[in-house]
């Protein structure tokens, strides 16, 4: 079978003829080729015509338009039949290849595409891949993709289109809050001589992500407040917002910790920041209020704004002393102007509300104002003594000090101050028995027949200092014979340790020191010269004292009681008169310090350091000492020539009345004894 190939353009028009090769039949005449037949075809037919020599020619005639995309190749069978009997035939395959022409535009799968895209997708993320097909072939079927003029520049900045593959990818940052929908118009163009195009529309819907932090806006802020601001006062207006949508844009505002402030919601996105509790600058001078806004996205995003509120001071705190009661010890004999203590109050307020002034609250003691005794520095509270204090005269002071601030109105408080005068060992012991003139020696006579343990003499010293400093102990400073006499260190009694022997000296010299218990210790000495006599007189101890326990109501006791009563009455009258005179004085006058000792003698009034003049001093001292112990003692016998009167003892010892009474009694006793003798 012969094969005939024809190339026919699909753009050929119906009626176009294509010559086919003639069939050859060696027979002649009626046996040669008579006719041709073509297999059934929708698009082709044959046209047979004879030549001048009778040869049959055949043409292939196109009767219908060709479509290569529908059928690219047409297979036809051409049959040549001769006129012989029987008729013979021969066939030939006619292959008609339809040549392509660019008659088909590219076609997309869909005219419109819709894509959901998350915002903030990374650059290069594939949005979609377009595919346009062209039924043509060859270059006519090669398609390229392009944005049409209907695609906005902003969209082209956000997305890129691959012209070969048709892939659309992310080119810029997609922000839902900036643009929610992007629309792209794409065309596909083939490469034919006369390019044909196809178009589609791609719509990108941006899906919101929780990528925007909520925002806080503070307006009308009062960042300074008085600490007494009323509760409910608005100090700021707060607005909140979120650019996201849905749950991502739903926000809530809170305060990050418990503070005396709260948020009052006035609308969906507006709040008032108000004072909820009383404020106290002294506890917390400023507040850091952190407002926290949180959205409802997944995960939730938060933001915060810190507001600083400073509190202004109000004079709402009175000064306070660290202690409510101060006890200040002051050593006597202090220097005037000496600093006693610093009494400093504290005021937690600020500025003028904190500036303190100190005062001594006036109080009079024995016609003396406290401001004459003490002074306080009004600025720092330093307390000073204005005079020298004497423990033996003044032992303590009690007064109040006030601290006042400079606020409006001023506030104040006071504290009690207790000044205790501390004793110094500033008084030397005074030996009152045995009495002797200043610097003289006491002479006593005792019989040589005195028994062992007999009382020879008794040294009595007094000290006007305090109990501790006035505790007296006695010691021998000199002793002619240490084996003959003993001295009790506490009561000052000198006794014989043995009887006198013929070897013992007739004169014994004893020097006794009376020393107090102060630091440093002070002392006084007395020299006693003892002379022994060969007489039959009673021992010194026997004639010293006889307890009157056997006759309480003797004449001597009666005189003593009468004398004491008289002296007490006179003393009371004197005190009353003194009080009346002082009350009538127009001006206060300082009381002169009391004198230590005064002695009035009928012979001489110049003995300032003595309490008694004569040998009767010993008896008087014994009388005083024993009377202080609660005993009644009489002298037996009474020596002649006793005429001296004691007016007073050192002031402050409590013995003035007793000494006056005793002096009167001694005088009476002396007179009685003289009469009896």
mmCIF file of C-alpha atoms in Angstrom, residues 305-655:
data_model
loop_
_atom_site.group_PDB
_atom_site.id
_atom_site.type_symbol
_atom_site.label_atom_id
_atom_site.label_comp_id
_atom_site.label_asym_id
_atom_site.label_seq_id
_atom_site.Cartn_x
_atom_site.Cartn_y
_atom_site.Cartn_z
ATOM 1 C CA UNK A 305 2.151 51.546 81.505
ATOM 2 C CA UNK A 306 3.654 52.746 84.807
ATOM 3 C CA UNK A 307 2.336 55.883 86.479
ATOM 4 C CA UNK A 308 4.327 57.489 89.297
ATOM 5 C CA UNK A 309 2.275 59.370 91.888
ATOM 6 C CA UNK A 310 4.129 61.536 94.426
ATOM 7 C CA UNK A 311 2.437 62.415 97.710
ATOM 8 C CA UNK A 312 2.763 65.922 99.129
ATOM 9 C CA UNK A 313 3.198 66.221 102.885
ATOM 10 C CA UNK A 314 0.445 67.418 105.205
ATOM 11 C CA UNK A 315 1.104 68.245 108.857
ATOM 12 C CA UNK A 316 -0.729 65.214 110.195
ATOM 13 C CA UNK A 317 1.922 63.810 112.553
ATOM 14 C CA UNK A 318 2.776 65.237 115.947
ATOM 15 C CA UNK A 319 6.412 65.038 117.081
ATOM 16 C CA UNK A 320 7.251 61.848 118.957
ATOM 17 C CA UNK A 321 9.959 61.275 121.515
ATOM 18 C CA UNK A 322 11.601 57.835 121.483
ATOM 19 C CA UNK A 323 10.686 57.488 125.170
ATOM 20 C CA UNK A 324 7.764 58.802 127.198
ATOM 21 C CA UNK A 325 9.901 59.198 130.316
ATOM 22 C CA UNK A 326 13.549 60.162 130.608
ATOM 23 C CA UNK A 327 15.609 59.582 133.719
ATOM 24 C CA UNK A 328 18.809 61.603 133.549
ATOM 25 C CA UNK A 329 21.457 61.149 136.239
ATOM 26 C CA UNK A 330 23.483 64.286 136.956
ATOM 27 C CA UNK A 331 26.542 64.245 139.167
ATOM 28 C CA UNK A 332 26.489 66.939 141.797
ATOM 29 C CA UNK A 333 29.000 69.772 141.613
ATOM 30 C CA UNK A 334 28.437 69.934 137.882
ATOM 31 C CA UNK A 335 29.718 72.927 135.985
ATOM 32 C CA UNK A 336 27.035 75.506 135.074
ATOM 33 C CA UNK A 337 26.146 75.153 131.415
ATOM 34 C CA UNK A 338 27.041 71.466 131.329
ATOM 35 C CA UNK A 339 25.204 69.351 128.729
ATOM 36 C CA UNK A 340 22.950 66.915 130.564
ATOM 37 C CA UNK A 341 21.324 65.075 127.667
ATOM 38 C CA UNK A 342 19.929 65.494 124.184
ATOM 39 C CA UNK A 343 16.171 64.994 123.987
ATOM 40 C CA UNK A 344 15.402 64.688 120.317
ATOM 41 C CA UNK A 345 11.898 64.122 119.031
ATOM 42 C CA UNK A 346 11.107 62.762 115.604
ATOM 43 C CA UNK A 347 8.503 64.063 113.192
ATOM 44 C CA UNK A 348 7.973 61.999 110.024
ATOM 45 C CA UNK A 349 6.508 64.981 108.158
ATOM 46 C CA UNK A 350 8.556 67.081 105.730
ATOM 47 C CA UNK A 351 9.892 70.609 105.452
ATOM 48 C CA UNK A 352 8.305 73.112 107.845
ATOM 49 C CA UNK A 353 6.054 70.368 109.194
ATOM 50 C CA UNK A 354 9.224 68.626 110.366
ATOM 51 C CA UNK A 355 11.065 71.597 111.894
ATOM 52 C CA UNK A 356 10.819 71.228 115.674
ATOM 53 C CA UNK A 357 11.179 73.741 118.490
ATOM 54 C CA UNK A 358 11.775 72.594 122.075
ATOM 55 C CA UNK A 359 10.476 74.268 125.250
ATOM 56 C CA UNK A 360 10.638 73.599 128.957
ATOM 57 C CA UNK A 361 7.131 73.708 130.403
ATOM 58 C CA UNK A 362 7.383 76.168 133.275
ATOM 59 C CA UNK A 363 7.101 74.816 136.788
ATOM 60 C CA UNK A 364 8.155 76.426 140.047
ATOM 61 C CA UNK A 365 10.037 74.606 142.800
ATOM 62 C CA UNK A 366 10.574 76.505 146.055
ATOM 63 C CA UNK A 367 9.946 79.845 144.314
ATOM 64 C CA UNK A 368 12.429 78.917 141.596
ATOM 65 C CA UNK A 369 11.372 78.561 137.970
ATOM 66 C CA UNK A 370 12.584 75.580 135.975
ATOM 67 C CA UNK A 371 13.953 77.942 133.361
ATOM 68 C CA UNK A 372 16.343 79.248 136.024
ATOM 69 C CA UNK A 373 17.665 75.757 136.662
ATOM 70 C CA UNK A 374 17.710 74.246 133.201
ATOM 71 C CA UNK A 375 17.920 75.432 129.613
ATOM 72 C CA UNK A 376 17.095 73.608 126.390
ATOM 73 C CA UNK A 377 18.356 74.441 122.932
ATOM 74 C CA UNK A 378 15.154 75.111 120.956
ATOM 75 C CA UNK A 379 16.662 73.755 117.756
ATOM 76 C CA UNK A 380 18.254 70.452 118.749
ATOM 77 C CA UNK A 381 16.818 69.620 122.181
ATOM 78 C CA UNK A 382 20.134 69.717 124.063
ATOM 79 C CA UNK A 383 19.374 70.076 127.770
ATOM 80 C CA UNK A 384 21.797 72.123 129.895
ATOM 81 C CA UNK A 385 22.157 72.808 133.616
ATOM 82 C CA UNK A 386 22.242 76.497 134.509
ATOM 83 C CA UNK A 387 23.584 76.042 138.026
ATOM 84 C CA UNK A 388 25.684 73.747 140.114
ATOM 85 C CA UNK A 389 23.608 71.195 142.006
ATOM 86 C CA UNK A 390 24.303 69.936 145.509
ATOM 87 C CA UNK A 391 23.042 66.482 146.368
ATOM 88 C CA UNK A 392 22.813 67.399 150.025
ATOM 89 C CA UNK A 393 20.328 70.182 149.123
ATOM 90 C CA UNK A 394 18.536 69.003 145.949
ATOM 91 C CA UNK A 395 18.196 65.372 145.048
ATOM 92 C CA UNK A 396 15.831 65.358 142.050
ATOM 93 C CA UNK A 397 13.733 67.449 139.654
ATOM 94 C CA UNK A 398 10.670 66.481 137.660
ATOM 95 C CA UNK A 399 9.428 68.593 134.749
ATOM 96 C CA UNK A 400 8.129 68.383 131.161
ATOM 97 C CA UNK A 401 9.675 69.276 127.809
ATOM 98 C CA UNK A 402 7.505 70.069 124.794
ATOM 99 C CA UNK A 403 8.442 69.576 121.143
ATOM 100 C CA UNK A 404 6.375 71.608 118.657
ATOM 101 C CA UNK A 405 6.556 71.489 114.874
ATOM 102 C CA UNK A 406 6.250 74.468 112.529
ATOM 103 C CA UNK A 407 3.261 73.243 110.555
ATOM 104 C CA UNK A 408 -0.116 74.957 110.198
ATOM 105 C CA UNK A 409 -1.674 74.290 112.589
ATOM 106 C CA UNK A 410 1.343 73.286 114.718
ATOM 107 C CA UNK A 411 1.322 69.925 116.483
ATOM 108 C CA UNK A 412 3.183 69.137 119.670
ATOM 109 C CA UNK A 413 3.914 66.477 122.267
ATOM 110 C CA UNK A 414 5.722 66.478 125.577
ATOM 111 C CA UNK A 415 7.884 64.143 127.583
ATOM 112 C CA UNK A 416 8.549 63.842 131.311
ATOM 113 C CA UNK A 417 12.124 64.427 132.428
ATOM 114 C CA UNK A 418 13.339 63.151 135.773
ATOM 115 C CA UNK A 419 16.674 64.658 136.820
ATOM 116 C CA UNK A 420 18.370 62.658 139.562
ATOM 117 C CA UNK A 421 21.280 64.366 141.328
ATOM 118 C CA UNK A 422 23.984 61.807 141.958
ATOM 119 C CA UNK A 423 26.019 62.120 145.079
ATOM 120 C CA UNK A 424 29.744 62.763 144.994
ATOM 121 C CA UNK A 425 31.995 62.138 147.884
ATOM 122 C CA UNK A 426 32.505 65.839 148.445
ATOM 123 C CA UNK A 427 31.995 66.007 152.213
ATOM 124 C CA UNK A 428 34.759 65.050 154.583
ATOM 125 C CA UNK A 429 33.693 63.103 157.675
ATOM 126 C CA UNK A 430 33.351 65.318 160.766
ATOM 127 C CA UNK A 431 34.427 63.828 164.090
ATOM 128 C CA UNK A 432 31.906 64.942 166.693
ATOM 129 C CA UNK A 433 33.174 62.765 169.517
ATOM 130 C CA UNK A 434 35.468 63.070 171.309
ATOM 131 C CA UNK A 435 35.289 66.777 170.705
ATOM 132 C CA UNK A 436 38.412 68.788 170.490
ATOM 133 C CA UNK A 437 39.320 72.248 169.332
ATOM 134 C CA UNK A 438 40.643 72.480 165.831
ATOM 135 C CA UNK A 439 44.056 70.867 165.690
ATOM 136 C CA UNK A 440 44.131 70.111 169.440
ATOM 137 C CA UNK A 441 44.619 66.825 171.229
ATOM 138 C CA UNK A 442 41.908 65.175 173.294
ATOM 139 C CA UNK A 443 43.187 64.305 176.758
ATOM 140 C CA UNK A 444 41.493 61.688 178.880
ATOM 141 C CA UNK A 445 42.377 60.058 182.184
ATOM 142 C CA UNK A 446 41.698 56.439 183.034
ATOM 143 C CA UNK A 447 42.634 54.404 186.099
ATOM 144 C CA UNK A 448 45.369 51.840 185.695
ATOM 145 C CA UNK A 449 43.104 49.325 187.289
ATOM 146 C CA UNK A 450 40.769 49.333 184.301
ATOM 147 C CA UNK A 451 39.622 45.824 183.458
ATOM 148 C CA UNK A 452 40.123 44.060 180.138
ATOM 149 C CA UNK A 453 37.411 44.989 177.615
ATOM 150 C CA UNK A 454 36.549 48.243 179.297
ATOM 151 C CA UNK A 455 35.407 51.135 177.080
ATOM 152 C CA UNK A 456 38.085 53.769 177.078
ATOM 153 C CA UNK A 457 36.698 56.142 174.436
ATOM 154 C CA UNK A 458 34.324 56.201 171.485
ATOM 155 C CA UNK A 459 35.068 57.995 168.224
ATOM 156 C CA UNK A 460 31.948 59.219 166.392
ATOM 157 C CA UNK A 461 32.131 60.784 162.919
ATOM 158 C CA UNK A 462 29.323 61.932 160.702
ATOM 159 C CA UNK A 463 29.239 62.453 156.882
ATOM 160 C CA UNK A 464 26.506 64.408 155.101
ATOM 161 C CA UNK A 465 26.977 62.526 151.831
ATOM 162 C CA UNK A 466 24.637 59.781 150.645
ATOM 163 C CA UNK A 467 24.340 56.495 152.438
ATOM 164 C CA UNK A 468 27.024 54.807 150.380
ATOM 165 C CA UNK A 469 29.530 57.636 150.645
ATOM 166 C CA UNK A 470 28.734 58.328 154.311
ATOM 167 C CA UNK A 471 29.497 54.842 155.567
ATOM 168 C CA UNK A 472 32.313 55.432 158.111
ATOM 169 C CA UNK A 473 35.004 52.977 159.128
ATOM 170 C CA UNK A 474 37.555 53.577 161.890
ATOM 171 C CA UNK A 475 41.199 52.560 162.073
ATOM 172 C CA UNK A 476 44.208 53.273 164.216
ATOM 173 C CA UNK A 477 46.596 55.535 162.419
ATOM 174 C CA UNK A 478 48.979 55.522 165.451
ATOM 175 C CA UNK A 479 48.880 53.357 168.560
ATOM 176 C CA UNK A 480 51.540 53.513 171.260
ATOM 177 C CA UNK A 481 50.905 49.932 172.258
ATOM 178 C CA UNK A 482 49.041 47.792 169.736
ATOM 179 C CA UNK A 483 48.491 45.068 172.363
ATOM 180 C CA UNK A 484 46.761 47.353 174.812
ATOM 181 C CA UNK A 485 43.851 48.876 172.879
ATOM 182 C CA UNK A 486 41.450 47.672 170.202
ATOM 183 C CA UNK A 487 39.252 49.751 167.882
ATOM 184 C CA UNK A 488 35.961 48.564 166.440
ATOM 185 C CA UNK A 489 36.061 49.615 162.803
ATOM 186 C CA UNK A 490 32.313 50.103 162.608
ATOM 187 C CA UNK A 491 31.237 51.818 165.832
ATOM 188 C CA UNK A 492 34.543 53.480 166.782
ATOM 189 C CA UNK A 493 34.699 52.035 170.303
ATOM 190 C CA UNK A 494 38.159 51.906 171.836
ATOM 191 C CA UNK A 495 38.465 49.175 174.473
ATOM 192 C CA UNK A 496 41.253 47.673 176.486
ATOM 193 C CA UNK A 497 42.570 44.375 175.286
ATOM 194 C CA UNK A 498 44.181 43.594 178.648
ATOM 195 C CA UNK A 499 44.793 45.154 182.014
ATOM 196 C CA UNK A 500 47.540 47.690 182.489
ATOM 197 C CA UNK A 501 50.868 46.397 183.845
ATOM 198 C CA UNK A 502 53.637 48.244 185.554
ATOM 199 C CA UNK A 503 55.634 48.100 182.300
ATOM 200 C CA UNK A 504 53.051 50.067 180.361
ATOM 201 C CA UNK A 505 53.754 53.696 179.790
ATOM 202 C CA UNK A 506 51.737 56.166 181.791
ATOM 203 C CA UNK A 507 50.792 58.128 178.672
ATOM 204 C CA UNK A 508 49.274 56.456 175.618
ATOM 205 C CA UNK A 509 48.844 58.267 172.277
ATOM 206 C CA UNK A 510 46.130 57.056 169.930
ATOM 207 C CA UNK A 511 45.510 58.554 166.490
ATOM 208 C CA UNK A 512 42.206 57.372 164.957
ATOM 209 C CA UNK A 513 41.264 57.948 161.333
ATOM 210 C CA UNK A 514 37.611 57.986 160.316
ATOM 211 C CA UNK A 515 37.314 57.256 156.591
ATOM 212 C CA UNK A 516 34.177 57.291 154.464
ATOM 213 C CA UNK A 517 33.254 54.800 151.735
ATOM 214 C CA UNK A 518 33.405 57.232 148.792
ATOM 215 C CA UNK A 519 35.656 57.111 145.763
ATOM 216 C CA UNK A 520 38.104 58.638 146.362
ATOM 217 C CA UNK A 521 37.715 58.238 150.109
ATOM 218 C CA UNK A 522 37.834 61.226 152.455
ATOM 219 C CA UNK A 523 38.911 61.047 156.059
ATOM 220 C CA UNK A 524 39.362 62.900 159.324
ATOM 221 C CA UNK A 525 41.626 62.116 162.280
ATOM 222 C CA UNK A 526 41.508 62.659 166.001
ATOM 223 C CA UNK A 527 44.376 62.327 168.448
ATOM 224 C CA UNK A 528 43.543 60.972 171.893
ATOM 225 C CA UNK A 529 46.099 61.245 174.710
ATOM 226 C CA UNK A 530 45.309 58.792 177.502
ATOM 227 C CA UNK A 531 46.867 59.239 180.935
ATOM 228 C CA UNK A 532 46.622 56.502 183.535
ATOM 229 C CA UNK A 533 46.127 57.481 187.193
ATOM 230 C CA UNK A 534 46.599 55.493 190.343
ATOM 231 C CA UNK A 535 43.199 56.242 191.885
ATOM 232 C CA UNK A 536 40.304 54.263 193.110
ATOM 233 C CA UNK A 537 37.861 56.101 190.915
ATOM 234 C CA UNK A 538 35.387 54.107 188.892
ATOM 235 C CA UNK A 539 36.339 52.992 185.492
ATOM 236 C CA UNK A 540 35.637 55.226 182.576
ATOM 237 C CA UNK A 541 33.151 52.816 181.194
ATOM 238 C CA UNK A 542 31.266 52.596 184.464
ATOM 239 C CA UNK A 543 30.804 56.305 184.672
ATOM 240 C CA UNK A 544 29.815 56.594 181.020
ATOM 241 C CA UNK A 545 26.328 55.272 180.719
ATOM 242 C CA UNK A 546 23.706 53.521 182.754
ATOM 243 C CA UNK A 547 20.583 52.344 180.997
ATOM 244 C CA UNK A 548 17.445 53.783 182.598
ATOM 245 C CA UNK A 549 15.378 50.771 181.845
ATOM 246 C CA UNK A 550 14.685 50.318 185.552
ATOM 247 C CA UNK A 551 13.103 53.758 185.965
ATOM 248 C CA UNK A 552 11.567 55.224 182.887
ATOM 249 C CA UNK A 553 9.881 58.093 184.695
ATOM 250 C CA UNK A 554 12.897 59.478 186.551
ATOM 251 C CA UNK A 555 13.332 63.211 187.016
ATOM 252 C CA UNK A 556 15.953 63.316 184.274
ATOM 253 C CA UNK A 557 13.571 61.711 181.760
ATOM 254 C CA UNK A 558 10.885 64.169 182.689
ATOM 255 C CA UNK A 559 13.238 67.080 182.045
ATOM 256 C CA UNK A 560 14.274 65.560 178.741
ATOM 257 C CA UNK A 561 10.684 65.189 177.549
ATOM 258 C CA UNK A 562 9.847 68.744 178.574
ATOM 259 C CA UNK A 563 12.938 70.051 176.795
ATOM 260 C CA UNK A 564 12.223 68.167 173.580
ATOM 261 C CA UNK A 565 8.617 69.350 173.564
ATOM 262 C CA UNK A 566 9.630 72.953 174.049
ATOM 263 C CA UNK A 567 12.217 72.860 171.305
ATOM 264 C CA UNK A 568 9.771 71.210 168.887
ATOM 265 C CA UNK A 569 7.141 73.859 169.617
ATOM 266 C CA UNK A 570 9.622 76.685 169.068
ATOM 267 C CA UNK A 571 10.805 75.074 165.825
ATOM 268 C CA UNK A 572 7.231 74.819 164.539
ATOM 269 C CA UNK A 573 6.541 78.486 165.345
ATOM 270 C CA UNK A 574 9.777 79.471 163.549
ATOM 271 C CA UNK A 575 8.819 77.534 160.418
ATOM 272 C CA UNK A 576 5.353 79.112 160.300
ATOM 273 C CA UNK A 577 6.746 82.621 160.699
ATOM 274 C CA UNK A 578 9.329 81.962 157.970
ATOM 275 C CA UNK A 579 6.642 80.774 155.569
ATOM 276 C CA UNK A 580 4.488 83.852 156.211
ATOM 277 C CA UNK A 581 7.449 86.173 155.644
ATOM 278 C CA UNK A 582 8.435 84.483 152.399
ATOM 279 C CA UNK A 583 4.881 84.635 151.069
ATOM 280 C CA UNK A 584 4.830 88.389 151.657
ATOM 281 C CA UNK A 585 8.048 88.993 149.658
ATOM 282 C CA UNK A 586 7.327 90.627 146.240
ATOM 283 C CA UNK A 587 10.302 89.028 144.530
ATOM 284 C CA UNK A 588 11.740 85.587 144.684
ATOM 285 C CA UNK A 589 15.058 85.309 146.319
ATOM 286 C CA UNK A 590 17.501 82.526 146.192
ATOM 287 C CA UNK A 591 17.813 80.554 149.353
ATOM 288 C CA UNK A 592 21.293 80.736 150.737
ATOM 289 C CA UNK A 593 22.907 77.348 151.102
ATOM 290 C CA UNK A 594 22.639 76.122 154.627
ATOM 291 C CA UNK A 595 25.732 76.291 156.800
ATOM 292 C CA UNK A 596 27.341 73.078 157.814
ATOM 293 C CA UNK A 597 27.958 73.771 161.491
ATOM 294 C CA UNK A 598 27.297 76.496 163.976
ATOM 295 C CA UNK A 599 28.298 76.601 167.577
ATOM 296 C CA UNK A 600 27.209 79.084 170.189
ATOM 297 C CA UNK A 601 29.255 79.171 173.334
ATOM 298 C CA UNK A 602 28.904 81.325 176.399
ATOM 299 C CA UNK A 603 32.660 81.743 176.402
ATOM 300 C CA UNK A 604 33.404 82.162 172.686
ATOM 301 C CA UNK A 605 31.140 81.984 169.569
ATOM 302 C CA UNK A 606 33.938 81.605 167.058
ATOM 303 C CA UNK A 607 34.246 77.830 167.122
ATOM 304 C CA UNK A 608 32.829 77.138 163.627
ATOM 305 C CA UNK A 609 33.903 73.518 163.326
ATOM 306 C CA UNK A 610 32.814 72.366 166.762
ATOM 307 C CA UNK A 611 29.636 71.154 168.292
ATOM 308 C CA UNK A 612 30.693 71.247 171.945
ATOM 309 C CA UNK A 613 33.466 72.878 173.983
ATOM 310 C CA UNK A 614 34.670 71.201 177.197
ATOM 311 C CA UNK A 615 35.282 67.707 178.356
ATOM 312 C CA UNK A 616 31.539 67.313 178.336
ATOM 313 C CA UNK A 617 31.754 66.990 174.511
ATOM 314 C CA UNK A 618 32.410 63.330 174.918
ATOM 315 C CA UNK A 619 29.283 62.879 176.957
ATOM 316 C CA UNK A 620 27.267 64.934 174.568
ATOM 317 C CA UNK A 621 28.521 62.880 171.604
ATOM 318 C CA UNK A 622 27.714 59.692 173.428
ATOM 319 C CA UNK A 623 24.288 61.065 174.167
ATOM 320 C CA UNK A 624 23.688 61.897 170.524
ATOM 321 C CA UNK A 625 24.913 58.551 169.249
ATOM 322 C CA UNK A 626 22.897 56.523 171.691
ATOM 323 C CA UNK A 627 19.821 58.693 171.257
ATOM 324 C CA UNK A 628 20.011 58.024 167.501
ATOM 325 C CA UNK A 629 19.962 54.366 168.364
ATOM 326 C CA UNK A 630 16.766 54.829 170.364
ATOM 327 C CA UNK A 631 18.254 54.615 173.865
ATOM 328 C CA UNK A 632 17.990 57.054 176.757
ATOM 329 C CA UNK A 633 21.358 57.554 178.379
ATOM 330 C CA UNK A 634 22.360 59.640 181.392
ATOM 331 C CA UNK A 635 25.757 60.618 182.578
ATOM 332 C CA UNK A 636 26.759 59.494 186.005
ATOM 333 C CA UNK A 637 28.375 61.296 187.637
ATOM 334 C CA UNK A 638 28.245 64.734 186.001
ATOM 335 C CA UNK A 639 31.596 66.605 186.081
ATOM 336 C CA UNK A 640 31.598 70.044 187.545
ATOM 337 C CA UNK A 641 31.919 73.148 185.514
ATOM 338 C CA UNK A 642 29.765 72.144 182.558
ATOM 339 C CA UNK A 643 28.246 75.387 181.283
ATOM 340 C CA UNK A 644 28.297 75.113 177.469
ATOM 341 C CA UNK A 645 25.261 75.021 175.245
ATOM 342 C CA UNK A 646 24.998 73.477 171.780
ATOM 343 C CA UNK A 647 22.884 75.499 169.313
ATOM 344 C CA UNK A 648 22.830 73.180 166.245
ATOM 345 C CA UNK A 649 24.443 70.282 164.400
ATOM 346 C CA UNK A 650 25.244 70.160 160.690
ATOM 347 C CA UNK A 651 22.119 70.849 158.634
ATOM 348 C CA UNK A 652 20.757 67.944 156.667
ATOM 349 C CA UNK A 653 21.669 65.301 159.270
ATOM 350 C CA UNK A 654 18.299 65.345 160.945
ATOM 351 C CA UNK A 655 19.953 65.984 164.325
#
